[in-house]
Coordinates of C-alpha atoms in Angstrom, one line a residue:
Chain I
M1 CA 1.8 -55.4 -103.7
S2 CA 3.9 -52.4 -104.5
K3 CA 6.6 -51.3 -102.1
Q4 CA 6.1 -48.5 -99.6
K5 CA 7.1 -45.2 -101.2
G6 CA 8.5 -42.2 -99.4
L7 CA 10.4 -38.9 -99.6
L8 CA 13.9 -38.1 -98.5
Y9 CA 14.4 -34.3 -98.0
D10 CA 18.0 -33.3 -97.5
S11 CA 18.2 -29.7 -96.2
T12 CA 21.9 -29.5 -96.9
M13 CA 21.1 -29.8 -100.7
C14 CA 18.2 -27.4 -100.6
V15 CA 18.8 -24.0 -102.2
G16 CA 15.4 -22.5 -101.4
C17 CA 14.3 -22.1 -105.0
G18 CA 10.6 -22.9 -104.2
E19 CA 10.1 -25.3 -107.2
C20 CA 8.6 -27.9 -104.8
Y21 CA 6.2 -25.3 -103.5
N22 CA 5.1 -24.2 -106.9
A23 CA 4.8 -27.8 -108.2
C24 CA 2.7 -28.7 -105.2
K25 CA 0.3 -25.8 -105.8
K26 CA 0.0 -26.7 -109.4
Q27 CA -0.5 -30.4 -108.8
N28 CA -3.2 -29.9 -106.2
K29 CA -4.7 -26.9 -107.9
L30 CA -4.2 -24.7 -104.9
K31 CA -4.8 -20.9 -104.8
D32 CA -1.8 -18.6 -104.6
T33 CA -1.4 -17.5 -101.0
N34 CA 1.8 -15.4 -100.8
S35 CA 3.9 -13.7 -103.4
D36 CA 7.0 -14.6 -101.4
F37 CA 6.9 -18.3 -100.9
L38 CA 9.6 -18.2 -98.2
K39 CA 7.2 -16.2 -96.0
D40 CA 4.2 -18.5 -96.6
H41 CA 3.0 -21.0 -94.0
L42 CA 1.0 -24.2 -94.2
S43 CA -2.7 -23.6 -94.8
A44 CA -5.7 -25.1 -96.5
D45 CA -4.2 -23.8 -99.8
T46 CA -0.6 -24.7 -99.0
Y47 CA 0.4 -28.3 -98.4
T48 CA 4.1 -27.7 -98.2
V49 CA 6.4 -24.8 -97.4
V50 CA 10.0 -23.9 -97.6
E51 CA 11.2 -22.0 -94.6
Q52 CA 14.3 -20.0 -94.3
H53 CA 16.3 -20.3 -91.1
G54 CA 19.4 -18.1 -91.5
D55 CA 21.1 -19.5 -94.6
L56 CA 19.4 -22.9 -94.2
Y57 CA 16.2 -24.0 -95.6
A58 CA 13.6 -26.5 -94.3
R59 CA 10.6 -28.0 -96.0
K60 CA 7.5 -28.7 -93.9
M61 CA 4.8 -31.1 -94.9
C62 CA 2.9 -34.1 -93.7
M63 CA 5.3 -36.8 -92.4
H64 CA 3.1 -39.7 -93.6
C65 CA 3.5 -41.6 -90.3
T66 CA 3.6 -45.4 -90.4
K67 CA 1.0 -45.5 -87.6
P68 CA -0.8 -42.2 -88.4
T69 CA -2.2 -40.4 -85.3
C70 CA -4.8 -38.7 -87.4
A71 CA -6.0 -42.0 -88.8
S72 CA -6.2 -43.5 -85.3
V73 CA -8.1 -40.6 -83.7
C74 CA -10.6 -40.0 -86.5
P75 CA -14.0 -41.3 -85.3
V76 CA -15.2 -42.2 -88.8
G77 CA -11.9 -43.4 -90.3
A78 CA -11.6 -40.6 -92.8
F79 CA -7.9 -41.0 -92.9
E80 CA -6.1 -44.0 -94.3
K81 CA -2.6 -45.2 -94.8
S82 CA -2.4 -46.2 -98.4
K83 CA -0.6 -49.2 -99.5
E84 CA 2.0 -46.9 -101.2
G85 CA 2.6 -45.2 -97.9
A86 CA 0.7 -41.9 -98.2
V87 CA -1.8 -40.9 -95.5
I88 CA -4.9 -40.0 -97.5
Y89 CA -8.1 -38.3 -96.5
D90 CA -11.7 -38.8 -97.5
A91 CA -13.7 -35.6 -97.1
E92 CA -17.0 -37.5 -97.8
K93 CA -16.6 -39.4 -94.5
C94 CA -15.3 -36.5 -92.4
I95 CA -17.6 -35.0 -89.8
G96 CA -15.4 -32.1 -89.0
C97 CA -14.5 -32.8 -85.4
R98 CA -10.9 -31.6 -86.0
Y99 CA -9.5 -34.2 -83.6
C100 CA -6.9 -35.0 -86.3
M101 CA -5.6 -31.4 -86.1
Q102 CA -5.5 -31.5 -82.3
A103 CA -3.7 -34.8 -82.2
C104 CA -1.2 -34.7 -85.0
P105 CA 2.3 -34.7 -83.4
H106 CA 3.7 -32.6 -86.2
Q107 CA 0.8 -30.2 -86.2
I108 CA 0.3 -30.5 -89.9
P109 CA -3.4 -30.8 -90.9
R110 CA -5.0 -27.5 -91.9
Y111 CA -8.7 -26.6 -92.1
E112 CA -10.9 -24.7 -94.6
W113 CA -12.1 -22.3 -91.9
S114 CA -13.8 -19.9 -94.3
S115 CA -15.9 -22.7 -96.0
T116 CA -19.4 -23.7 -94.8
N117 CA -18.5 -27.3 -95.7
P118 CA -14.8 -27.4 -94.7
R119 CA -12.3 -30.1 -95.4
V120 CA -9.1 -31.0 -93.7
R121 CA -6.1 -30.2 -96.0
K122 CA -2.6 -31.6 -96.1
C123 CA 0.0 -33.2 -98.3
I124 CA -1.2 -36.6 -99.6
M125 CA 2.1 -37.4 -101.3
C126 CA 0.5 -37.0 -104.7
H127 CA -1.5 -40.1 -104.1
D128 CA -2.9 -40.2 -107.6
R129 CA 0.5 -39.9 -109.3
V130 CA 2.1 -42.4 -107.0
A131 CA -0.6 -45.0 -107.7
K132 CA 0.2 -44.6 -111.4
G133 CA 3.9 -45.2 -110.7
L134 CA 4.9 -41.6 -111.0
P135 CA 7.0 -39.7 -108.4
S136 CA 5.5 -36.9 -106.3
A137 CA 5.3 -33.6 -108.0
C138 CA 7.6 -31.8 -105.5
S139 CA 10.4 -34.4 -106.0
E140 CA 10.0 -34.3 -109.8
A141 CA 10.3 -30.5 -109.7
C142 CA 13.3 -30.3 -107.4
P143 CA 16.4 -29.2 -109.4
T144 CA 19.0 -30.2 -106.8
G145 CA 17.7 -33.5 -105.7
A146 CA 17.1 -32.2 -102.2
T147 CA 13.7 -33.9 -102.2
K148 CA 14.0 -37.4 -103.5
F149 CA 11.2 -39.8 -104.1
G150 CA 11.7 -43.6 -103.9
D151 CA 11.1 -46.9 -102.2
M152 CA 11.3 -46.5 -98.4
D153 CA 13.9 -49.2 -97.8
E154 CA 16.2 -47.6 -100.4
L155 CA 15.7 -44.1 -99.0
I156 CA 16.5 -45.2 -95.4
A157 CA 19.7 -46.9 -96.7
E158 CA 20.7 -43.9 -98.6
A159 CA 20.0 -41.5 -95.7
K160 CA 22.2 -43.7 -93.5
Q161 CA 24.9 -43.8 -96.1
R162 CA 24.9 -40.0 -96.4
L163 CA 25.3 -39.6 -92.7
K164 CA 28.2 -42.1 -92.7
D165 CA 29.9 -40.7 -95.8
S166 CA 29.9 -37.0 -94.7
P167 CA 29.8 -37.0 -90.9
D168 CA 31.0 -33.3 -90.9
T169 CA 28.2 -32.1 -93.1
Y170 CA 25.3 -33.8 -91.2
Y171 CA 23.8 -33.6 -87.8
Q172 CA 23.8 -37.4 -87.1
H173 CA 20.1 -38.0 -87.0
I174 CA 17.4 -39.0 -89.5
Y175 CA 14.4 -37.0 -88.6
G176 CA 11.2 -38.8 -89.3
L177 CA 12.6 -42.3 -89.1
E178 CA 11.6 -42.9 -85.5
E179 CA 9.7 -39.7 -84.5
A180 CA 6.2 -40.6 -83.3
G181 CA 6.7 -44.1 -84.5
G182 CA 8.3 -43.0 -87.8
G183 CA 6.9 -42.3 -91.2
N184 CA 7.5 -42.1 -94.9
V185 CA 9.1 -38.7 -95.0
L186 CA 12.8 -38.5 -93.9
V187 CA 14.7 -35.3 -93.2
L188 CA 18.5 -34.7 -93.1
A189 CA 20.1 -31.5 -91.9
S190 CA 23.4 -30.0 -90.8
V191 CA 22.1 -28.7 -87.5
P192 CA 19.8 -30.1 -84.7
F193 CA 16.3 -30.3 -86.1
E194 CA 14.6 -27.9 -83.7
K195 CA 16.8 -25.1 -85.1
L196 CA 14.9 -25.7 -88.4
G197 CA 11.5 -25.6 -86.7
Y198 CA 10.9 -29.4 -86.6
T199 CA 9.0 -30.5 -83.5
P200 CA 11.6 -31.6 -81.0
N201 CA 11.4 -34.4 -78.3
L202 CA 8.8 -36.5 -80.0
P203 CA 8.4 -39.9 -78.5
K204 CA 9.7 -42.8 -80.5
E205 CA 6.5 -44.6 -79.8
A206 CA 3.6 -44.1 -82.2
L207 CA 1.1 -41.9 -80.4
P208 CA -1.9 -44.2 -81.1
E209 CA -0.4 -46.5 -78.5
L210 CA -1.2 -44.0 -75.8
T211 CA -4.9 -44.1 -76.4
G212 CA -4.8 -47.7 -77.6
R213 CA -3.7 -48.8 -74.2
V214 CA -6.7 -47.3 -72.6
M215 CA -9.1 -48.3 -75.3
E216 CA -8.2 -51.9 -75.1
K217 CA -9.2 -51.9 -71.4
I218 CA -12.8 -51.0 -72.3
P219 CA -14.2 -54.5 -72.8
T220 CA -12.7 -55.5 -69.4
I221 CA -14.1 -52.5 -67.7
V222 CA -17.6 -53.2 -69.2
A223 CA -17.6 -56.9 -68.3
A224 CA -16.1 -56.5 -64.8
G225 CA -18.2 -53.4 -64.1
G226 CA -21.4 -55.1 -65.2
V227 CA -20.7 -58.2 -63.1
F228 CA -19.7 -56.0 -60.1
L229 CA -22.8 -53.7 -60.3
G230 CA -25.1 -56.6 -60.9
S231 CA -23.9 -58.5 -57.9
M232 CA -23.9 -55.4 -55.7
H233 CA -27.5 -54.8 -56.7
W234 CA -28.4 -58.4 -55.7
L235 CA -26.4 -58.4 -52.5
T236 CA -27.7 -55.1 -51.2
K237 CA -31.3 -56.0 -52.1
R238 CA -30.9 -59.3 -50.3
K239 CA -29.4 -57.4 -47.3
N240 CA -32.4 -55.0 -47.2
Q241 CA -34.8 -57.9 -47.5
I242 CA -33.3 -59.8 -44.6
A243 CA -33.3 -56.6 -42.5
R244 CA -36.9 -56.1 -43.3
E245 CA -37.9 -59.7 -42.5
K246 CA -36.1 -59.4 -39.2
R247 CA -37.9 -56.2 -38.4
D248 CA -41.3 -57.8 -39.3
E249 CA -40.5 -60.8 -37.2
Q250 CA -39.6 -58.5 -34.3
L251 CA -42.8 -56.6 -34.8
K252 CA -44.9 -59.8 -34.8
R253 CA -43.1 -61.1 -31.7
N254 CA -43.8 -57.7 -30.0
E255 CA -47.5 -58.0 -30.9
H256 CA -47.8 -61.5 -29.2
Chain L
M1 CA -44.2 -12.4 -52.0
K2 CA -45.8 -13.3 -55.2
K3 CA -45.0 -10.0 -56.7
T4 CA -41.3 -10.2 -56.0
N5 CA -41.3 -13.6 -57.6
F6 CA -43.0 -12.2 -60.6
F7 CA -40.5 -9.4 -61.0
K8 CA -37.6 -11.7 -60.5
L9 CA -38.9 -13.9 -63.2
T10 CA -39.4 -11.0 -65.6
F11 CA -35.8 -9.8 -65.2
W12 CA -34.4 -13.3 -65.8
K13 CA -36.9 -13.8 -68.6
T14 CA -35.8 -10.6 -70.4
L15 CA -32.2 -11.5 -70.0
G16 CA -32.9 -15.0 -71.3
I17 CA -34.7 -13.6 -74.3
I18 CA -31.9 -11.2 -75.1
I19 CA -29.4 -14.0 -74.9
M20 CA -31.6 -16.2 -77.1
V21 CA -31.8 -13.5 -79.8
F22 CA -28.1 -13.0 -79.9
G23 CA -27.5 -16.7 -79.8
L24 CA -29.8 -17.3 -82.7
Y25 CA -28.1 -14.6 -84.7
S26 CA -24.7 -16.1 -83.9
S27 CA -25.9 -19.5 -85.0
Y28 CA -27.0 -18.0 -88.3
I29 CA -23.5 -16.6 -88.8
R30 CA -22.0 -19.9 -87.8
F31 CA -24.1 -22.0 -90.2
F32 CA -24.1 -19.6 -93.2
K33 CA -20.7 -18.0 -93.0
G34 CA -18.7 -20.9 -91.5
L35 CA -16.6 -21.5 -88.5
G36 CA -13.9 -19.1 -89.6
A37 CA -16.4 -16.2 -89.5
S38 CA -18.0 -17.1 -86.2
T39 CA -15.2 -18.4 -84.1
R40 CA -11.6 -17.6 -83.2
L41 CA -10.6 -21.2 -83.9
S42 CA -7.6 -21.6 -86.2
D43 CA -5.3 -24.2 -87.5
A44 CA -3.2 -23.8 -84.3
I45 CA -6.3 -23.9 -82.0
P46 CA -8.8 -26.2 -83.6
W47 CA -10.8 -26.7 -80.4
G48 CA -12.0 -23.9 -78.2
L49 CA -14.8 -22.8 -75.9
W50 CA -17.3 -25.2 -77.3
I51 CA -15.4 -28.3 -76.6
G52 CA -14.6 -27.0 -73.1
F53 CA -18.3 -26.4 -72.6
D54 CA -19.1 -30.0 -73.8
F55 CA -16.8 -31.2 -71.1
L56 CA -18.7 -29.1 -68.6
G57 CA -22.1 -30.3 -69.8
V58 CA -21.2 -33.9 -69.6
G59 CA -19.3 -33.5 -66.3
L60 CA -22.2 -31.7 -64.6
A61 CA -24.5 -34.4 -65.8
A62 CA -22.5 -37.0 -63.7
A63 CA -25.0 -36.9 -60.9
G64 CA -27.3 -38.9 -63.2
F65 CA -25.3 -42.1 -62.9
T66 CA -23.8 -41.4 -59.4
I67 CA -27.3 -41.2 -57.9
A68 CA -28.7 -44.0 -60.0
V69 CA -26.0 -46.4 -58.9
T70 CA -26.4 -45.4 -55.2
V71 CA -30.2 -45.9 -55.2
H72 CA -30.8 -48.6 -57.7
V73 CA -27.6 -50.7 -57.5
F74 CA -26.5 -50.2 -53.9
N75 CA -30.1 -49.9 -52.8
V76 CA -29.6 -46.9 -50.5
H77 CA -33.1 -45.6 -50.7
K78 CA -32.4 -42.5 -48.6
Y79 CA -31.3 -40.8 -51.8
E80 CA -34.5 -41.8 -53.7
P81 CA -35.7 -38.1 -53.9
I82 CA -32.7 -37.0 -55.9
V83 CA -33.0 -39.6 -58.6
R84 CA -35.3 -37.6 -60.7
P85 CA -33.6 -34.2 -60.5
A86 CA -30.3 -35.9 -61.1
I87 CA -31.5 -37.8 -64.2
L88 CA -33.3 -34.7 -65.5
T89 CA -30.0 -32.7 -65.1
A90 CA -28.1 -35.4 -66.9
F91 CA -30.6 -35.6 -69.7
I92 CA -30.6 -31.8 -70.3
G93 CA -26.8 -31.7 -70.0
Y94 CA -26.5 -34.4 -72.6
M95 CA -29.0 -32.7 -74.9
L96 CA -27.0 -29.5 -74.7
V97 CA -23.8 -31.3 -75.4
V98 CA -25.3 -33.0 -78.5
L99 CA -26.6 -29.6 -79.7
L100 CA -23.3 -27.9 -79.2
L101 CA -21.4 -30.8 -80.8
V102 CA -23.5 -30.4 -83.9
I103 CA -22.9 -26.7 -84.0
D104 CA -19.1 -27.3 -83.5
L105 CA -18.7 -29.9 -86.2
G106 CA -17.4 -28.6 -89.4
R107 CA -19.7 -30.9 -91.4
P108 CA -22.7 -31.2 -89.2
Q109 CA -24.7 -32.8 -91.9
N110 CA -22.4 -35.8 -91.5
F111 CA -23.0 -36.1 -87.7
W112 CA -24.5 -39.6 -88.1
H113 CA -21.5 -41.0 -89.8
P114 CA -20.0 -42.7 -86.7
L115 CA -23.1 -44.9 -86.6
I116 CA -22.0 -46.7 -89.8
M117 CA -18.4 -45.7 -90.3
W118 CA -16.5 -47.3 -87.5
N119 CA -13.1 -46.6 -86.2
I120 CA -12.9 -48.5 -82.9
H121 CA -9.4 -47.1 -82.2
S122 CA -10.7 -43.6 -81.9
V123 CA -11.6 -42.1 -78.5
M124 CA -13.9 -39.7 -80.3
F125 CA -15.7 -42.7 -81.8
E126 CA -16.2 -44.2 -78.3
I127 CA -17.4 -40.8 -77.0
T128 CA -19.9 -40.5 -79.9
W129 CA -21.3 -43.9 -79.1
C130 CA -21.4 -43.3 -75.4
V131 CA -23.3 -40.1 -75.9
I132 CA -25.9 -41.8 -78.1
C133 CA -26.3 -44.8 -75.8
Y134 CA -26.4 -42.9 -72.6
S135 CA -28.9 -40.3 -73.9
T136 CA -31.2 -43.2 -74.9
I137 CA -30.8 -44.7 -71.4
L138 CA -31.4 -41.3 -69.7
S139 CA -34.6 -41.0 -71.7
L140 CA -35.7 -44.5 -70.6
E141 CA -34.8 -43.6 -67.0
F142 CA -36.8 -40.3 -67.1
A143 CA -39.7 -41.6 -69.2
P144 CA -41.7 -42.7 -66.1
V145 CA -41.9 -39.1 -64.9
I146 CA -43.6 -38.0 -68.1
L147 CA -45.7 -41.2 -68.4
E148 CA -47.1 -40.9 -64.9
K149 CA -48.3 -37.4 -65.6
F150 CA -50.5 -38.8 -68.3
H151 CA -51.5 -41.9 -66.2
L152 CA -49.9 -44.4 -68.6
K153 CA -49.4 -47.3 -66.3
A154 CA -48.6 -50.1 -68.7
P155 CA -45.4 -48.7 -70.2
I156 CA -44.2 -47.6 -66.7
K157 CA -44.5 -51.2 -65.6
I158 CA -42.4 -52.4 -68.5
L159 CA -39.8 -49.8 -67.8
R160 CA -39.7 -50.8 -64.1
K161 CA -39.1 -54.4 -65.1
I162 CA -36.0 -53.5 -67.1
S163 CA -34.9 -50.7 -64.8
V164 CA -32.0 -52.5 -63.1
P165 CA -30.2 -53.6 -66.3
V166 CA -30.9 -50.2 -67.8
V167 CA -29.4 -48.4 -64.8
I168 CA -26.3 -50.7 -64.9
L169 CA -25.8 -50.1 -68.6
G170 CA -26.2 -46.4 -68.0
V171 CA -23.5 -46.4 -65.2
L172 CA -21.1 -48.3 -67.5
F173 CA -21.7 -45.9 -70.4
S174 CA -21.2 -42.8 -68.3
T175 CA -18.1 -44.2 -66.6
L176 CA -16.6 -44.8 -70.0
H177 CA -17.7 -41.6 -71.3
Q178 CA -16.7 -39.4 -68.5
S179 CA -13.2 -40.8 -68.4
S180 CA -12.8 -40.9 -72.2
F181 CA -13.0 -37.1 -72.3
G182 CA -9.8 -37.3 -70.4
S183 CA -8.5 -40.0 -72.7
L184 CA -9.0 -37.5 -75.6
Y185 CA -5.9 -35.7 -74.4
L186 CA -3.7 -38.7 -73.9
I187 CA -2.7 -38.4 -77.5
V188 CA -1.2 -34.9 -77.1
P189 CA 1.7 -35.5 -74.6
G190 CA 3.9 -32.9 -76.2
R191 CA 1.2 -30.2 -76.3
L192 CA -0.8 -30.3 -73.1
Y193 CA 1.0 -28.6 -70.3
P194 CA 2.6 -31.1 -67.9
L195 CA 0.5 -29.9 -64.9
W196 CA -2.5 -31.4 -66.6
Y197 CA -1.1 -34.0 -68.9
S198 CA -1.0 -37.4 -67.2
N199 CA -1.5 -41.0 -68.0
L200 CA -4.2 -40.8 -65.4
L201 CA -6.2 -38.2 -67.2
P202 CA -9.2 -40.5 -67.7
V203 CA -9.2 -41.4 -64.0
N204 CA -8.9 -37.7 -63.0
F205 CA -11.8 -36.8 -65.2
F206 CA -13.9 -39.6 -63.8
I207 CA -13.3 -38.7 -60.2
S208 CA -13.8 -35.0 -60.6
C209 CA -17.1 -35.5 -62.4
I210 CA -18.5 -37.2 -59.4
S211 CA -18.0 -34.2 -57.1
A212 CA -19.1 -31.8 -59.8
G213 CA -22.2 -33.7 -60.6
L214 CA -23.3 -34.0 -57.0
S215 CA -22.6 -30.4 -56.3
M216 CA -24.8 -29.6 -59.3
I217 CA -27.7 -31.3 -57.5
I218 CA -27.0 -29.3 -54.3
F219 CA -26.9 -26.1 -56.3
E220 CA -30.1 -26.9 -58.2
S221 CA -31.9 -28.0 -55.1
Y222 CA -31.1 -24.7 -53.3
L223 CA -32.2 -22.5 -56.2
N224 CA -35.3 -24.6 -56.7
A225 CA -36.2 -24.3 -53.1
R226 CA -36.0 -20.6 -53.4
T227 CA -38.2 -20.4 -56.5
F228 CA -40.8 -23.1 -56.0
N229 CA -40.4 -23.8 -52.3
V230 CA -39.7 -27.4 -53.1
G231 CA -36.3 -28.7 -52.0
L232 CA -34.4 -31.6 -50.6
K233 CA -34.0 -32.4 -47.0
V234 CA -30.9 -31.2 -45.3
D235 CA -29.7 -34.7 -44.3
I236 CA -29.8 -35.8 -47.9
L237 CA -27.9 -32.7 -49.0
S238 CA -25.3 -33.1 -46.3
G239 CA -25.0 -36.8 -47.2
L240 CA -24.2 -35.6 -50.8
G241 CA -21.7 -33.1 -49.3
K242 CA -19.9 -36.0 -47.6
I243 CA -19.6 -37.9 -50.9
V244 CA -18.3 -34.7 -52.5
L245 CA -15.8 -34.4 -49.7
Y246 CA -14.5 -37.9 -50.3
A247 CA -14.5 -37.6 -54.1
L248 CA -12.5 -34.3 -53.9
S249 CA -10.0 -35.7 -51.4
I250 CA -9.5 -38.9 -53.4
G251 CA -9.1 -36.9 -56.6
F252 CA -6.6 -34.6 -55.0
I253 CA -4.5 -37.5 -53.6
V254 CA -4.6 -39.3 -56.9
R255 CA -3.4 -36.2 -58.8
M256 CA -0.7 -35.4 -56.3
T257 CA 0.7 -38.9 -56.1
D258 CA 0.7 -39.0 -59.8
M259 CA 2.6 -35.7 -60.1
I260 CA 5.1 -36.8 -57.5
A261 CA 5.6 -40.1 -59.3
A262 CA 6.1 -38.3 -62.6
G263 CA 8.5 -35.9 -61.0
K264 CA 6.4 -32.9 -61.9
L265 CA 6.5 -31.1 -58.6
P266 CA 9.1 -28.5 -59.9
Y267 CA 6.4 -27.3 -62.3
L268 CA 4.5 -26.0 -59.2
L269 CA 7.3 -23.4 -58.7
I270 CA 7.6 -22.0 -62.2
P271 CA 6.1 -18.5 -62.2
R272 CA 3.9 -18.6 -65.3
T273 CA 0.2 -18.4 -66.3
E274 CA -0.3 -22.2 -66.2
T275 CA 1.0 -22.4 -62.7
Y276 CA -1.3 -19.7 -61.5
M277 CA -4.3 -21.3 -63.2
F278 CA -3.4 -24.6 -61.7
Y279 CA -3.3 -23.1 -58.2
T280 CA -6.6 -21.2 -58.8
E281 CA -8.2 -24.5 -59.8
L282 CA -6.9 -26.3 -56.8
I283 CA -7.8 -23.6 -54.3
I284 CA -11.3 -22.9 -55.6
G285 CA -12.2 -26.4 -56.5
T286 CA -10.5 -28.5 -53.9
F287 CA -9.0 -26.7 -50.8
I288 CA -11.9 -24.3 -50.0
P289 CA -14.7 -26.9 -50.5
V290 CA -12.7 -29.6 -48.6
F291 CA -12.3 -27.3 -45.7
L292 CA -15.9 -26.2 -45.7
L293 CA -17.2 -29.8 -46.0
S294 CA -15.0 -31.2 -43.3
Q295 CA -16.6 -28.8 -40.8
K296 CA -19.9 -30.3 -39.6
K297 CA -21.5 -26.9 -39.0
Y298 CA -21.1 -26.0 -42.7
R299 CA -21.9 -29.4 -44.0
T300 CA -25.3 -29.5 -42.3
N301 CA -26.3 -26.1 -43.4
R302 CA -28.3 -25.6 -46.5
F303 CA -26.8 -22.2 -47.4
W304 CA -23.2 -23.2 -46.8
L305 CA -23.7 -26.4 -48.8
Y306 CA -24.9 -24.1 -51.6
I307 CA -21.8 -21.9 -51.3
T308 CA -19.6 -25.0 -51.3
S309 CA -21.3 -26.3 -54.4
I310 CA -20.5 -23.0 -56.2
F311 CA -16.9 -23.5 -55.3
V312 CA -16.8 -27.0 -56.4
L313 CA -18.5 -26.2 -59.7
S314 CA -16.2 -23.2 -60.4
G315 CA -13.2 -25.3 -59.7
F316 CA -14.5 -27.9 -62.1
V317 CA -15.1 -25.3 -64.8
F318 CA -11.5 -24.1 -64.2
N319 CA -10.1 -27.6 -64.5
R320 CA -11.9 -28.4 -67.7
M321 CA -11.1 -25.1 -69.3
N322 CA -7.5 -25.4 -68.2
V323 CA -7.2 -28.8 -70.0
A324 CA -9.2 -27.6 -73.0
I325 CA -7.7 -24.1 -73.5
T326 CA -5.0 -22.9 -71.0
G327 CA -3.0 -26.1 -71.1
L328 CA -2.7 -26.1 -74.9
A329 CA -2.2 -22.3 -75.4
D330 CA 1.6 -22.4 -74.9
S331 CA 2.2 -25.2 -77.4
S332 CA 0.0 -23.6 -80.1
K333 CA 2.0 -20.4 -79.9
T334 CA -1.1 -18.3 -80.3
S335 CA -3.5 -17.0 -77.7
Y336 CA -7.2 -17.8 -77.9
F337 CA -10.1 -15.9 -76.6
P338 CA -13.6 -16.9 -77.8
T339 CA -15.5 -14.5 -80.1
F340 CA -18.7 -12.8 -79.3
D341 CA -20.5 -15.4 -81.5
E342 CA -18.9 -18.3 -79.6
I343 CA -19.9 -16.8 -76.3
C344 CA -23.5 -16.0 -77.4
I345 CA -24.1 -19.5 -78.7
T346 CA -22.8 -21.0 -75.5
A347 CA -24.9 -18.6 -73.4
M348 CA -27.9 -19.5 -75.5
L349 CA -27.5 -23.2 -74.7
V350 CA -27.2 -22.4 -71.0
V351 CA -30.4 -20.5 -71.2
I352 CA -32.1 -23.3 -73.1
G353 CA -30.9 -25.7 -70.4
M354 CA -32.2 -23.6 -67.5
W355 CA -35.5 -23.0 -69.2
G356 CA -35.8 -26.7 -70.0
F357 CA -35.0 -27.7 -66.4
S358 CA -37.4 -25.2 -64.8
T359 CA -40.2 -26.0 -67.2
V360 CA -40.0 -29.7 -66.6
V361 CA -39.7 -29.2 -62.8
K362 CA -42.8 -26.9 -63.0
Y363 CA -45.0 -29.3 -64.8
F364 CA -43.8 -32.7 -63.7
N365 CA -43.1 -34.3 -60.4
V366 CA -39.3 -34.0 -60.3
F367 CA -38.5 -32.7 -56.8
E368 CA -40.8 -35.0 -54.8
D369 CA -42.7 -32.7 -52.5
E370 CA -43.5 -33.9 -49.0
D371 CA -46.9 -32.2 -48.9
S372 CA -47.7 -32.5 -52.6
S373 CA -51.2 -33.3 -53.8
D374 CA -52.8 -36.6 -52.8
A375 CA -52.5 -38.1 -56.3
S376 CA -48.8 -37.7 -56.7
A377 CA -48.1 -38.6 -53.0
E378 CA -50.0 -41.8 -53.6
E379 CA -48.1 -42.4 -56.7
A380 CA -44.8 -41.7 -54.9
V381 CA -45.7 -44.3 -52.3
E382 CA -46.6 -46.7 -55.0
D383 CA -43.3 -46.1 -56.7
K384 CA -41.4 -46.9 -53.6
E385 CA -43.3 -50.1 -53.0
I386 CA -42.6 -51.3 -56.5
I387 CA -38.9 -50.6 -56.1
F388 CA -38.9 -52.5 -52.8
E389 CA -40.7 -55.4 -54.5
K390 CA -38.0 -56.0 -57.0

């Protein structure tokens, strides 16, 4: 069993060169979508972007949640958390209900709207490469080490170390460690994360719990409801029958 | 008299045909050019009018199980005459929903996948199964109406024998299904506007579908009485009105208590679109009908019941559209208004539903007529006896 892999993106080290963006396009054979990569946005042909916020940069991509909301809401199980940690997608299973897009707390999945047989598109953390023991294409291409690929436990330890070592540089929070239950992509930055366009105020709890709590009540509702309705049927029928018998008796007595 | 009827029919027929033609053309665009070309859906707004309409179709079909449970489980035989229109409404509602779901799915050729690819944690999975099971049950419940027309007594007898478990299963499936449409949105706490987001969404959806479903029966009965001179007795209708009144009041109390408990009252004072939409929904769908129904003179009057039902139904439409569209607009940072194609396809389904309903009502004994022909009257009596015998 291989260890869980993940990515640590440190915005303070990012120079906005776009090598990760280009590497991702090349690795996933995606079409060119914008001549200026800084102005591009996530789409069916763009799995990751580098955004410019003043003189800061922020990478956006799938956060590869530990308990992926997309996987939990998909009616056919087209999403799966791989043993290496990536959230991967099987278009063959997909029916195209787009609940994953609606439910994703980070609003990441994109759709091939112009296709007549559309697929959901998003970063799959270079699943094929990682399975072969290679790092993700974006981290390999990164010239400054802003995007680092590695074992999750090591990345978490390193992120914590960086926050501790340079408290003046960093805003003291590891984004992605606990957001929506946490995931395999961690982000460090010098400013609060909503200033870089990361979704603020996400619950620490994994979202699948919200529907899970209701879903697990279903067997009880069915069993209790069935018994209740069945007995009500029997009771009211019996009541009607007794009422009718009484009425008939009354009628008979009146006849005599 | 006959002439006006004829002209009326032609006008609606022409309109229906026009809508059908547009609808079919839009369907062609949707299936051959894709969702991007036919809808205004986008990565920010992956669900739109069609999902909203699915909510409506299913919600309006709620009379199917409400009446079934009243008559067959609680043995209140006063409402016997509404069983058939209610089940027919539900059946047509579900057929439309299934049709529209297939149109809405990005990969409609895979629509059967949930049958063999299970993800029991998904609300969508549960919904799919409920739709399948409940549609089957509705066809079993409605089958006797078709069978009796062709004098097929043997299968009717079998269906009668299993009718109680079938009804109970149907009630369970629809309870789950109605509420799970609300559960769909439990997973978007950050996105759905707080006035609508609540842990009690499934409960709210369930309660509101009862008033909407029953109002649908009042509405249909009134229109049907105008067209075919076959309608329901006033005391049945006002009985329904009373249940609608209770359901609306309970629903309102539940929602308000929940809002107070969650400390959401300040949201009622923020001047923004969502707040106005929320008030519109409440005034049209709850305050006005609750007022009308609490007055005996309105509640026992056919016409006023009809007017009330229109209010309840509009309020219901507002509520579901608010959850499906308005409540999500802010967090998606884009506005959404359906395209011509989306509207045409939706309108086409409404036309199909109305034609389907009126055709079945015309040829089968759905609204039991007091002075109908001897044969059907006899059969109706027979039906009742058999039900009593159980």
